[in-house]
mmCIF file of C-alpha atoms in Angstrom:
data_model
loop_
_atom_site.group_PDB
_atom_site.id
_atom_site.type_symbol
_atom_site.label_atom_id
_atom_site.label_comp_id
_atom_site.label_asym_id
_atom_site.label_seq_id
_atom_site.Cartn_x
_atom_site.Cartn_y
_atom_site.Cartn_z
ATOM 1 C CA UNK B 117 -18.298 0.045 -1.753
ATOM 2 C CA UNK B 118 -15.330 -1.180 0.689
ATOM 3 C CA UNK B 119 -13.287 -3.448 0.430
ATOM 4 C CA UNK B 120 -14.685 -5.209 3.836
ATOM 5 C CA UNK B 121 -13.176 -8.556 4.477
ATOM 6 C CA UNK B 122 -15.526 -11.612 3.779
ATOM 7 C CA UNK B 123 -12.175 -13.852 3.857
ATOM 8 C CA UNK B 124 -12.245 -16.632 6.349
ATOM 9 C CA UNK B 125 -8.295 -15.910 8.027
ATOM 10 C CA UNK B 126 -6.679 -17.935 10.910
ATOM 11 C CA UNK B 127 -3.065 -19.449 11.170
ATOM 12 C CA UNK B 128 -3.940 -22.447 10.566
ATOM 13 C CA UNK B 129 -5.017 -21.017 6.623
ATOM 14 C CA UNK B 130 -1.877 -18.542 6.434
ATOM 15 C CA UNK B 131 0.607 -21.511 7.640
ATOM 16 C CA UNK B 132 -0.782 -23.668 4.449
ATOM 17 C CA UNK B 133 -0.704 -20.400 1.717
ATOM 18 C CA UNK B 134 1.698 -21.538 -1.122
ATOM 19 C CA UNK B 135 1.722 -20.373 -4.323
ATOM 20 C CA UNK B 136 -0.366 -21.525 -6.947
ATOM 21 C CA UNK B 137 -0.134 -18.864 -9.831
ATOM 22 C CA UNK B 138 2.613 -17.235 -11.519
ATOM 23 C CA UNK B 139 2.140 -14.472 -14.331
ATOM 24 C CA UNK B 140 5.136 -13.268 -16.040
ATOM 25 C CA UNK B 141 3.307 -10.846 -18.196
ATOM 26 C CA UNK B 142 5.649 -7.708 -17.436
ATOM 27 C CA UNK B 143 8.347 -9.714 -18.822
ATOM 28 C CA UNK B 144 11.024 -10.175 -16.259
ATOM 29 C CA UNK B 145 10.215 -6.116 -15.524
ATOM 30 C CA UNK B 146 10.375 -5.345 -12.389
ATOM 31 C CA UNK B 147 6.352 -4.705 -10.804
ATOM 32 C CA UNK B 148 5.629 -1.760 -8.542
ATOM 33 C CA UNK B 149 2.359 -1.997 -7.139
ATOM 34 C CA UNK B 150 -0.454 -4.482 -6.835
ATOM 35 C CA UNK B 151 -4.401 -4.037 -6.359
ATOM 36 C CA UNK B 152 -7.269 -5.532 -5.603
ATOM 37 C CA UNK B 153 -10.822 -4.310 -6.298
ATOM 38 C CA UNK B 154 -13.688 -4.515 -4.124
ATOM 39 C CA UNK B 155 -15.099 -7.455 -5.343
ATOM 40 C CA UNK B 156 -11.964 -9.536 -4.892
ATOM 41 C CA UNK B 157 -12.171 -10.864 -8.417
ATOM 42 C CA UNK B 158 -9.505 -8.644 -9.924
ATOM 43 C CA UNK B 159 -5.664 -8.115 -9.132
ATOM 44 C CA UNK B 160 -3.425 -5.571 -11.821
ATOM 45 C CA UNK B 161 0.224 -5.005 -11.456
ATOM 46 C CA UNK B 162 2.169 -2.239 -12.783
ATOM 47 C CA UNK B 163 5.491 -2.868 -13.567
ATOM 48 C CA UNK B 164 8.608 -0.753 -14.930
ATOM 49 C CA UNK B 165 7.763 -1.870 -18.219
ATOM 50 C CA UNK B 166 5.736 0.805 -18.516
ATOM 51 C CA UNK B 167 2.643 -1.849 -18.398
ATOM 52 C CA UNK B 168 -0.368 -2.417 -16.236
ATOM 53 C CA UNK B 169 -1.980 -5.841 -16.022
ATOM 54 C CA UNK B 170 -5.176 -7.423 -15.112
ATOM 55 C CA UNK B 171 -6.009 -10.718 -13.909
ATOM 56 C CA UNK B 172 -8.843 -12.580 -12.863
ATOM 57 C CA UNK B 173 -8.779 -14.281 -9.470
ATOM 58 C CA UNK B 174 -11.487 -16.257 -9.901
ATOM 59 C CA UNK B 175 -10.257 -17.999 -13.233
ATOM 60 C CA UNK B 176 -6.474 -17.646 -12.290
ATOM 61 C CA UNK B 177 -5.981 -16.111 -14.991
ATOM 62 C CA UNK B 178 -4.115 -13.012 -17.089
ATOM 63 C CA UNK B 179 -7.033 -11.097 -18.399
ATOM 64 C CA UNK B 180 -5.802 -7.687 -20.220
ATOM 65 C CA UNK B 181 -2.668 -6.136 -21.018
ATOM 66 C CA UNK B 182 -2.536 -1.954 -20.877
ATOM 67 C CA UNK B 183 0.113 -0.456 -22.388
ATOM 68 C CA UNK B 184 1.475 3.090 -21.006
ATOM 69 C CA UNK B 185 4.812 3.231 -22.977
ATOM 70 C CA UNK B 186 4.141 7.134 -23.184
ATOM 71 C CA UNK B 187 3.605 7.870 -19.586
ATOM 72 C CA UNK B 188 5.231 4.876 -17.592
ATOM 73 C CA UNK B 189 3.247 3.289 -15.219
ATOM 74 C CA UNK B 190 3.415 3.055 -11.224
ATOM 75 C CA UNK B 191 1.057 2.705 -8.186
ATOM 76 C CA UNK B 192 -1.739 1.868 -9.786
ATOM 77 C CA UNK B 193 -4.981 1.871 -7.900
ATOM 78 C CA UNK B 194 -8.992 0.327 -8.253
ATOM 79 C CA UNK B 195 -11.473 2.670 -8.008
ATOM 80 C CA UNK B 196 -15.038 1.739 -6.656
ATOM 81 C CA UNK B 197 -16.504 2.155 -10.160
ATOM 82 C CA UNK B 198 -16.273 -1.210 -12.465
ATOM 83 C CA UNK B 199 -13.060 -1.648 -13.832
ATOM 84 C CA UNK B 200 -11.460 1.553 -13.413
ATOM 85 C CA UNK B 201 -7.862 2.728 -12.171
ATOM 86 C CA UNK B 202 -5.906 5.312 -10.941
ATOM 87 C CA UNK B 203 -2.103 5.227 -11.701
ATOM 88 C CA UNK B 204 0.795 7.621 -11.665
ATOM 89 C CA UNK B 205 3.012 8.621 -14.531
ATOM 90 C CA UNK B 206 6.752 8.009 -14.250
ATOM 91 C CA UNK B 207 7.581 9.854 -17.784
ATOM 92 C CA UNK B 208 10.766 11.972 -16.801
ATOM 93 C CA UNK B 209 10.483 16.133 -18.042
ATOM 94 C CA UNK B 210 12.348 16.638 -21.299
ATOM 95 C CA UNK B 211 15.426 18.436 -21.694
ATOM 96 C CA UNK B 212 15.204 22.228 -21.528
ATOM 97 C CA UNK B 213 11.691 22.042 -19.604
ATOM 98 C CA UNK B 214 11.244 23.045 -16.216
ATOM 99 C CA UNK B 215 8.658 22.138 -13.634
ATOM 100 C CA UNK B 216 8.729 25.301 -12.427
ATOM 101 C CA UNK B 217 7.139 26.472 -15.536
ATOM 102 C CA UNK B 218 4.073 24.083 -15.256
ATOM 103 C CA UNK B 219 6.160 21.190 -17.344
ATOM 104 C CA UNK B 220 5.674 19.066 -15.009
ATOM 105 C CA UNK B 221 1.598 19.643 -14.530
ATOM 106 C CA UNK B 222 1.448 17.457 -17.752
ATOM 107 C CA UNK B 223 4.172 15.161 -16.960
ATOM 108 C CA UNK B 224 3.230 13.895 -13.558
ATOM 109 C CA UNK B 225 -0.594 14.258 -14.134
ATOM 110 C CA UNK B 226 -2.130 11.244 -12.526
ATOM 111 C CA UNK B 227 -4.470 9.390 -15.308
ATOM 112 C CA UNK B 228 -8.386 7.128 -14.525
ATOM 113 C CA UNK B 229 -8.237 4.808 -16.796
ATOM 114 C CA UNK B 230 -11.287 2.432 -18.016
ATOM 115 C CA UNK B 231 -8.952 -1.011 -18.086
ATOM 116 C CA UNK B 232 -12.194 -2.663 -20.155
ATOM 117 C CA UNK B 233 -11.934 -0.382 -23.421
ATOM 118 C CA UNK B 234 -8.104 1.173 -22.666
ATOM 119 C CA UNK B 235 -9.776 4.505 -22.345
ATOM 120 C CA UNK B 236 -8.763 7.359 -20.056
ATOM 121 C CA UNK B 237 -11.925 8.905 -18.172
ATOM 122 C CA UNK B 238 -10.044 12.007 -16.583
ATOM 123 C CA UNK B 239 -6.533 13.660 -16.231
ATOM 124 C CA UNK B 240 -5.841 15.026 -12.607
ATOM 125 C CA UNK B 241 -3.164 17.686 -12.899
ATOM 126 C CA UNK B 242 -1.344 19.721 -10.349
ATOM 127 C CA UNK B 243 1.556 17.479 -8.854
ATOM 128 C CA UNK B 244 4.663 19.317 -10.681
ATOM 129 C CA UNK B 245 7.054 16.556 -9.668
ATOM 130 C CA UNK B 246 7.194 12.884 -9.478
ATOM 131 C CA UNK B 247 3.899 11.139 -7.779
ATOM 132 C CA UNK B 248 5.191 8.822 -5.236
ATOM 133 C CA UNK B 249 2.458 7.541 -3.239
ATOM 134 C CA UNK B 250 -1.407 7.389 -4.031
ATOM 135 C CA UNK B 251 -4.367 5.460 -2.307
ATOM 136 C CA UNK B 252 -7.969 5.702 -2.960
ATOM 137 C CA UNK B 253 -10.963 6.137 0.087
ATOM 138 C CA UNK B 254 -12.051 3.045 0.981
ATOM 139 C CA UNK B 255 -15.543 4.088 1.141
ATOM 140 C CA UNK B 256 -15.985 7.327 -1.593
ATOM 141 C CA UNK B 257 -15.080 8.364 -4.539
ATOM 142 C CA UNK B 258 -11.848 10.454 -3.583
ATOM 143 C CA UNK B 259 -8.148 9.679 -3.768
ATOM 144 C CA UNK B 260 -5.050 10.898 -2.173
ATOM 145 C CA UNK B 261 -1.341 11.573 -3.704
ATOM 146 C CA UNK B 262 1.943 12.684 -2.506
ATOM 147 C CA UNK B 263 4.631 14.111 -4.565
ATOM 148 C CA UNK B 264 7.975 15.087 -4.188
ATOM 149 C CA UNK B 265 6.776 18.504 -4.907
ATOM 150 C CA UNK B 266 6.241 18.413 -1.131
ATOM 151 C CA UNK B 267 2.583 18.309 -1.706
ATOM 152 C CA UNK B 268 -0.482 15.745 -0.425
ATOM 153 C CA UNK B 269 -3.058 16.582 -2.877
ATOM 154 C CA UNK B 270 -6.861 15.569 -2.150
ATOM 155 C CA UNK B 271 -9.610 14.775 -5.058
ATOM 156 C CA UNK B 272 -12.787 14.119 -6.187
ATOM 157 C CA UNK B 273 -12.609 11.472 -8.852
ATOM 158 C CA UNK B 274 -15.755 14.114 -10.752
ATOM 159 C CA UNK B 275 -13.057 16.707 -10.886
ATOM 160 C CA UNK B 276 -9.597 17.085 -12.599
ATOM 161 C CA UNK B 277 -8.735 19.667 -10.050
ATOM 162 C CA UNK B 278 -7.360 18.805 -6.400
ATOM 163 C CA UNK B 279 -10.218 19.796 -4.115
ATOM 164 C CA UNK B 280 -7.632 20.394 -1.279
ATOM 165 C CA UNK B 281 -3.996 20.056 -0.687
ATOM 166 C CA UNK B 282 -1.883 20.067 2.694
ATOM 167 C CA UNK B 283 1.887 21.006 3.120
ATOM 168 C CA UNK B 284 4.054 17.708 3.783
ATOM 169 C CA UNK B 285 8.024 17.749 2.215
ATOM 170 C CA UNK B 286 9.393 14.205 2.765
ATOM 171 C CA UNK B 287 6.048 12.223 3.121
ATOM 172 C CA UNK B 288 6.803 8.439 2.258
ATOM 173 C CA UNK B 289 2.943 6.721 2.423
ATOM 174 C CA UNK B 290 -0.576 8.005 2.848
ATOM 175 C CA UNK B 291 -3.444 5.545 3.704
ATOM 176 C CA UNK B 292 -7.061 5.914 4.783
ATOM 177 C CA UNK B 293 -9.036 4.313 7.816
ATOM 178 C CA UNK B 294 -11.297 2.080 6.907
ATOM 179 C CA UNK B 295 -14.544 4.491 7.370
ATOM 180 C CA UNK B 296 -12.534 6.504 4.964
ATOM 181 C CA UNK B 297 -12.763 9.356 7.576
ATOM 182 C CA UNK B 298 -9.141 9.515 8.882
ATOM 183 C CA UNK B 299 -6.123 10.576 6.655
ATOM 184 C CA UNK B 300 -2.682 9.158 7.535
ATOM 185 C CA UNK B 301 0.534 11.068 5.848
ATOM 186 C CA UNK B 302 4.123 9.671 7.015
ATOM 187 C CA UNK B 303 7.461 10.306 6.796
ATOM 188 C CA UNK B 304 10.783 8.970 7.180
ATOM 189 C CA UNK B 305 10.355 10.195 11.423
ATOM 190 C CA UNK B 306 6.683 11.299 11.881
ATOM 191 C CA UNK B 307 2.696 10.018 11.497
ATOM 192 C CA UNK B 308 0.393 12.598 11.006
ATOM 193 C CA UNK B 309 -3.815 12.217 11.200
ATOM 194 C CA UNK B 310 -5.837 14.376 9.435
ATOM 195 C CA UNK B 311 -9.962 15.066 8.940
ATOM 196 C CA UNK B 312 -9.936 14.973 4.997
ATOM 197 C CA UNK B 313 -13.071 17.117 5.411
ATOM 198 C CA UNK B 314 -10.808 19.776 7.451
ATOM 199 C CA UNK B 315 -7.347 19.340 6.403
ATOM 200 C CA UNK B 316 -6.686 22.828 6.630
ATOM 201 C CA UNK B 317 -6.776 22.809 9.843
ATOM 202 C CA UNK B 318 -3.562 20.201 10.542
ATOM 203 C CA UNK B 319 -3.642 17.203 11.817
ATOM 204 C CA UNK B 320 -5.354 16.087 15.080
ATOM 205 C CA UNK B 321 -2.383 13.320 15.647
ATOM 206 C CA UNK B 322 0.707 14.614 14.951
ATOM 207 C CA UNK B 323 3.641 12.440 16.451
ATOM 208 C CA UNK B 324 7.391 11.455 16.197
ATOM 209 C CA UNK B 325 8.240 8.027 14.832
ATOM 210 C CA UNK B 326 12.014 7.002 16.456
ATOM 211 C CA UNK B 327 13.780 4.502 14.105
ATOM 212 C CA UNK B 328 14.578 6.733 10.867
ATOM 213 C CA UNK B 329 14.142 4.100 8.372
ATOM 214 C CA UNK B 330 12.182 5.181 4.883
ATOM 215 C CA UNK B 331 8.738 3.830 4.395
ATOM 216 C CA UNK B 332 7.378 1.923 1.702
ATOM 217 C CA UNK B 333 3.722 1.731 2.764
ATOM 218 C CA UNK B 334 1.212 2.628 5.206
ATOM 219 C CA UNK B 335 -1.822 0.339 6.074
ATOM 220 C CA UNK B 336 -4.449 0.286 8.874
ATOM 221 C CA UNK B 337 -6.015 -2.603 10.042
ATOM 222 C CA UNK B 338 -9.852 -3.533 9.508
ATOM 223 C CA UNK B 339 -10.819 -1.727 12.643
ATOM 224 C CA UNK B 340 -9.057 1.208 12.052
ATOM 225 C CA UNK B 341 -6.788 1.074 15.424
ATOM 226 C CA UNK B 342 -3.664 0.500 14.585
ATOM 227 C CA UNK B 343 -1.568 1.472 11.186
ATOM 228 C CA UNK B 344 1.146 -0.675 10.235
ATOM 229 C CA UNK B 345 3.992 1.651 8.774
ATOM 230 C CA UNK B 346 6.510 -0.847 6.721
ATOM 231 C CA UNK B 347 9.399 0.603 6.390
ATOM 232 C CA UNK B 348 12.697 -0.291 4.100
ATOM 233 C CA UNK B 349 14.813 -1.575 7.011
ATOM 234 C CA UNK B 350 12.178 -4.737 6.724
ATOM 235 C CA UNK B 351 11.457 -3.861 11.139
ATOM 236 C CA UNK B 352 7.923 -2.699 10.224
ATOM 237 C CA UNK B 353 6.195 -0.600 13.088
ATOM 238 C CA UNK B 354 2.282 -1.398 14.696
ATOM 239 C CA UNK B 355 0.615 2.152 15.597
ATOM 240 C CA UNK B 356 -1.734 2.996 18.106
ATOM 241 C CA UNK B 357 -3.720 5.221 15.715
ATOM 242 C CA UNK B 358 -5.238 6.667 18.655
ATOM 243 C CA UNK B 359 -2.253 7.949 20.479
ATOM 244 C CA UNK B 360 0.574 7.251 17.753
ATOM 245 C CA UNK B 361 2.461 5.287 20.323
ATOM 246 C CA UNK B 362 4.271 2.141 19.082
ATOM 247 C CA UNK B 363 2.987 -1.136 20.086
ATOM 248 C CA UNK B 364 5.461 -3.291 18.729
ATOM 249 C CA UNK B 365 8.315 -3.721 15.878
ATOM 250 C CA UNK B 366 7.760 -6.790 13.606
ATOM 251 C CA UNK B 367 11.160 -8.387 12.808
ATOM 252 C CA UNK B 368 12.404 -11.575 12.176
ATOM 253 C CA UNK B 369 15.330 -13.507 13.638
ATOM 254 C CA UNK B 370 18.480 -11.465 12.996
ATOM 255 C CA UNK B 371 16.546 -8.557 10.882
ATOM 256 C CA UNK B 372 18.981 -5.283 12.476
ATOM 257 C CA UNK B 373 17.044 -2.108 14.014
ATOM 258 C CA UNK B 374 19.466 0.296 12.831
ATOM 259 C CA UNK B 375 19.940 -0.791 9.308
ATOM 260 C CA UNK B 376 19.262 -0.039 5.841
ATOM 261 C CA UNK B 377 21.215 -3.049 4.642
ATOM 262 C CA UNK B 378 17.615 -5.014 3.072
ATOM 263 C CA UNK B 379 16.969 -3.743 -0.290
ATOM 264 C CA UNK B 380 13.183 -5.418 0.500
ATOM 265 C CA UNK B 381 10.755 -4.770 2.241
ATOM 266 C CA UNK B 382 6.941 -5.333 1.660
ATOM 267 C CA UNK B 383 4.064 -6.043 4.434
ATOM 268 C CA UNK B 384 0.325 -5.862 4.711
ATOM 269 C CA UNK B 385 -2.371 -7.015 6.613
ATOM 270 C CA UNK B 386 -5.243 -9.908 6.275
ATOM 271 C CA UNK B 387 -7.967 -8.507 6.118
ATOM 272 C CA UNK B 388 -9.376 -9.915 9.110
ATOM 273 C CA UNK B 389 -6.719 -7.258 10.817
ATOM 274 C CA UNK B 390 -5.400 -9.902 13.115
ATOM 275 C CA UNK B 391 -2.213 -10.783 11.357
ATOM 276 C CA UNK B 392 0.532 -9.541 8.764
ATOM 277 C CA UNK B 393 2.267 -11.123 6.348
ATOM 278 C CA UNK B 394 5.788 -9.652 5.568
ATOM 279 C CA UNK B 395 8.725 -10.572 3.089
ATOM 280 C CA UNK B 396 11.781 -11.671 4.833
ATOM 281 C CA UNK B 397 14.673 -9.121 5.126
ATOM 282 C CA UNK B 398 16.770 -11.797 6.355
ATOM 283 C CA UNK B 399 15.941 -14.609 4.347
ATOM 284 C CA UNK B 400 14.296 -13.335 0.544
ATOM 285 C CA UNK B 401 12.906 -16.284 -0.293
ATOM 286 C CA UNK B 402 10.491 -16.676 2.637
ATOM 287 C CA UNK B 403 7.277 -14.947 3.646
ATOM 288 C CA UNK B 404 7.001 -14.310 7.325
ATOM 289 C CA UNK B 405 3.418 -14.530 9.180
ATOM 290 C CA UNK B 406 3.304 -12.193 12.850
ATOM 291 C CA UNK B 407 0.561 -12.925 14.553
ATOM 292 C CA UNK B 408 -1.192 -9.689 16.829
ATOM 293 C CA UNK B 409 -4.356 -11.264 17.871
ATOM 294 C CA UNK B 410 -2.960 -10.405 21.366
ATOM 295 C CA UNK B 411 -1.711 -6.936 20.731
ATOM 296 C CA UNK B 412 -3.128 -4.718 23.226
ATOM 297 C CA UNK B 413 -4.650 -1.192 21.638
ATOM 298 C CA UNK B 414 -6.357 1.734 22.584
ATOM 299 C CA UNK B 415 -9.997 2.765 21.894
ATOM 300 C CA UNK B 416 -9.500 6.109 22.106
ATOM 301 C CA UNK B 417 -11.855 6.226 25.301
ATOM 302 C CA UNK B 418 -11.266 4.665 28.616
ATOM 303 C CA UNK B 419 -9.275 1.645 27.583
ATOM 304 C CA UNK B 420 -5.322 2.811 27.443
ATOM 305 C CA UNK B 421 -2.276 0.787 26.472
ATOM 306 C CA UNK B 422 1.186 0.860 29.268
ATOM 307 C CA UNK B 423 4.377 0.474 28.024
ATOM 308 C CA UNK B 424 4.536 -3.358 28.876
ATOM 309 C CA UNK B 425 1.201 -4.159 27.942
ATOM 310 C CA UNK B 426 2.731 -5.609 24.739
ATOM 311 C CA UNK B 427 6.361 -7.520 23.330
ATOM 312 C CA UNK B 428 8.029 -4.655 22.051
ATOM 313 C CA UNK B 429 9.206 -6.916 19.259
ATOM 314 C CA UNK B 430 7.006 -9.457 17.710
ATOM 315 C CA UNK B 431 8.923 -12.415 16.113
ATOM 316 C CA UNK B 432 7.223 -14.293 12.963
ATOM 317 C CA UNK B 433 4.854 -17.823 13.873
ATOM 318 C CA UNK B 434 5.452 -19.341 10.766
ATOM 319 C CA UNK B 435 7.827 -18.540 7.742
ATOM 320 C CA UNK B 436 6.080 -19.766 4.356
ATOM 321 C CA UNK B 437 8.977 -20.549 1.082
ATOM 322 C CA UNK B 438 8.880 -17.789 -1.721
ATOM 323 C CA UNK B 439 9.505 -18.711 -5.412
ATOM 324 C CA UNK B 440 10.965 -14.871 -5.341
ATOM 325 C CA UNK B 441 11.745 -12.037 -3.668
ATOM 326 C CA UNK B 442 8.270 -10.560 -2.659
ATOM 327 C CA UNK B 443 9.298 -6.888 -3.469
ATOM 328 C CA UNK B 444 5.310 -6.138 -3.032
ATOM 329 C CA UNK B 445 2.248 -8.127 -1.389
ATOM 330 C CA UNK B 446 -1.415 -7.580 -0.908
ATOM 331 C CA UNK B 447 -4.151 -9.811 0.266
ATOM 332 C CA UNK B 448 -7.079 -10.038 -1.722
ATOM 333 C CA UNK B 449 -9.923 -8.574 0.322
ATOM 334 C CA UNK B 450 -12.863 -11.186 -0.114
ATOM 335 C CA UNK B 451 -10.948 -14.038 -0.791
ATOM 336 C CA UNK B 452 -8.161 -16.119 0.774
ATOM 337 C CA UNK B 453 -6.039 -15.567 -1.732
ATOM 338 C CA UNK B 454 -2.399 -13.661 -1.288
ATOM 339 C CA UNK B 455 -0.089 -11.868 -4.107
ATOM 340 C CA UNK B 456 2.899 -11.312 -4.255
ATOM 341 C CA UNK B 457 5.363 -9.589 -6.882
ATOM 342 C CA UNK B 458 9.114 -9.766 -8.117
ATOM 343 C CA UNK B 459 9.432 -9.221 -12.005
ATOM 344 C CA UNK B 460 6.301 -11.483 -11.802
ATOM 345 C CA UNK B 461 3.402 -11.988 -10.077
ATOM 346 C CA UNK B 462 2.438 -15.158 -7.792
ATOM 347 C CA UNK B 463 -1.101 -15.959 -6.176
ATOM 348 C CA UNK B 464 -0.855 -17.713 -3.095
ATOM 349 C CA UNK B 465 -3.689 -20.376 -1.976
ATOM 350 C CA UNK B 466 -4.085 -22.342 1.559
ATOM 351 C CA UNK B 467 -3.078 -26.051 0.201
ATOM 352 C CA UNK B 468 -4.048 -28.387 3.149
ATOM 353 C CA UNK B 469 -2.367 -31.699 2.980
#
């Protein structure tokens, strides 16, 4: 099952989102990651707490605490099967071990966990250093992960053991198309496409990304054209995913190109693919809505993009108040409902007047 959109999304519905929700379950902690699952029901949150929690949309309400004081707790991802997740450890190695000697196997081992009954399902081992990114297929039962081990590691959520792995030092965010067919890996300056089913082979895109900004996340859009790459300098870049050219930098009013001066920055899409919601390098406090329903993109076929054929920067159409810094955000996918995340959590509604 994907997580297809069924949400109803225009401007007039993003202009009107304010909050109407706030968890403080991770107990002024600061939160990491946030999930929906298919359905749209559920949202968890890890946080640095060590914690995952699970709410229900549909009730607006905190549901289950998990506890992972032993392992930490970071990136932590739905998979398609009930109310089981993926998440990464973020125990450090003890004194006097060494990754080298397979310390690390244990200590970064990536855990499924069954949030109902608090039970792990299956241990995936092989990363030997820190996890740092991690996104499930949209469509089957297989994951992705990136480590600083300089290794993207492919698996079958059957099998404990990484089914394939592909040579990438410095990768930042992975993401899948929607089809869960095309593989994205990316780094600080360069996007590269793979066939998950033939990553041996290299990628089929392999291209430079100007800027050199770090990345926080990688996202494609509902149709699988274009990849948003968000990056730390809070000027988040729109891929062709076709050709890997870029259509256009998001920024708001006075955000700087060259900088690293934002210590946020956190984007994703609707799911209708049409427009992105970003937090404000410039202004914390204030979500900022781009909208692309004009952007210009390839099919890779006959129809091409030119240079011009798009703004090469879009500037935000409406700027919505925060009640925090939205370090993280993520739109549920059936619902029109947005979260956001500080050292709490905050569901966003439209509220028409």
């Amino acid at each position: 099952m994907s997580k297809s959109s069924t949400a109803a999304v225009d401007l007039r519905a993003l202009r009107a989102l304010a909050p109407t929700k706030h968890f403080s379950y991770h107990h002024q902690a600061s939160v990491t990651s946030l999930d929906f699952d298919d359905s749209g029901q559920y949202l968890i949150s890890a946080g640095v707490d060590q914690s995952i929690q699970l709410y229900d949309v549909h009730k607006g309400a905190h549901h289950r605490d998990v506890q992972s004081q032993k392992y930490g707790a970071h990136l932590a991802r739905f998979t398609h099967q009930g109310l089981n997740c993926l998440y990464a450890s973020t125990a450090q190695i003890s004194a006097g071990a060494s990754a080298d000697n397979g310390a690390g196997t244990d200590t970064h081992q990536i855990r499924l966990l069954n949030l109902e009954n608090k039970q792990y399902v299956r241990y995936f081992k092989g990363h030997h250093h820190q996890v740092t990114a991690l996104e499930v297929n949209p469509v089957h039962d297989r994951f992705i992960s990136a480590s600083v081990d300089g290794r993207v590691k492919l698996w079958d959520l059957r099998s404990s053991h990484d089914v394939g792995a592909v040579s990438a030092p410095g990768a930042q965010a992975l993401g899948y198309d929607p089809q869960g067919q095309v593989m994205a890996v990316a780094s600080v300056d360069s996007l590269r496409l793979y066939d998950p089913r033939q990553c041996e082979r290299g990628p089929f895109l392999d291209t430079t990304i100007a800027g050199g900004a770090s990345l926080t996340r990688l996202e494609f859009s509902n149709t699988g054209k274009t990849v948003l790459l968000v990056t730390a300098s809070g000027n988040h870049l729109v891929v062709d995913a076709f050709t890997g050219a870029v259509l256009t930098r998001l920024a708001a009013p006075g955000a700087d190109f060259s900088g690293f001066h934002y210590p946020t920055a956190s984007a994703t899409w609707s799911p209708c693919g049409k427009y992105v919601l970003a937090a404000s390098a410039t202004a914390p406090t204030e979500l900022h809505v781009f909208d692309l329903t004009r952007l210009r993109t390839s099919d890779g076929g006959v129809r091409t993009v030119k240079p011009d054929d798009n703004s090469e920067v879009t500037a935000p159409v409406a700027s919505l108040p925060s009640p925090h810094i939205a370090k993280v955000v993520a739109f549920d996918p059936k619902l029109m409902v947005l979260a956001s995340a500080d050292n709490s959590v905050v569901l966003w509604q439209p509220q028409f007047d």
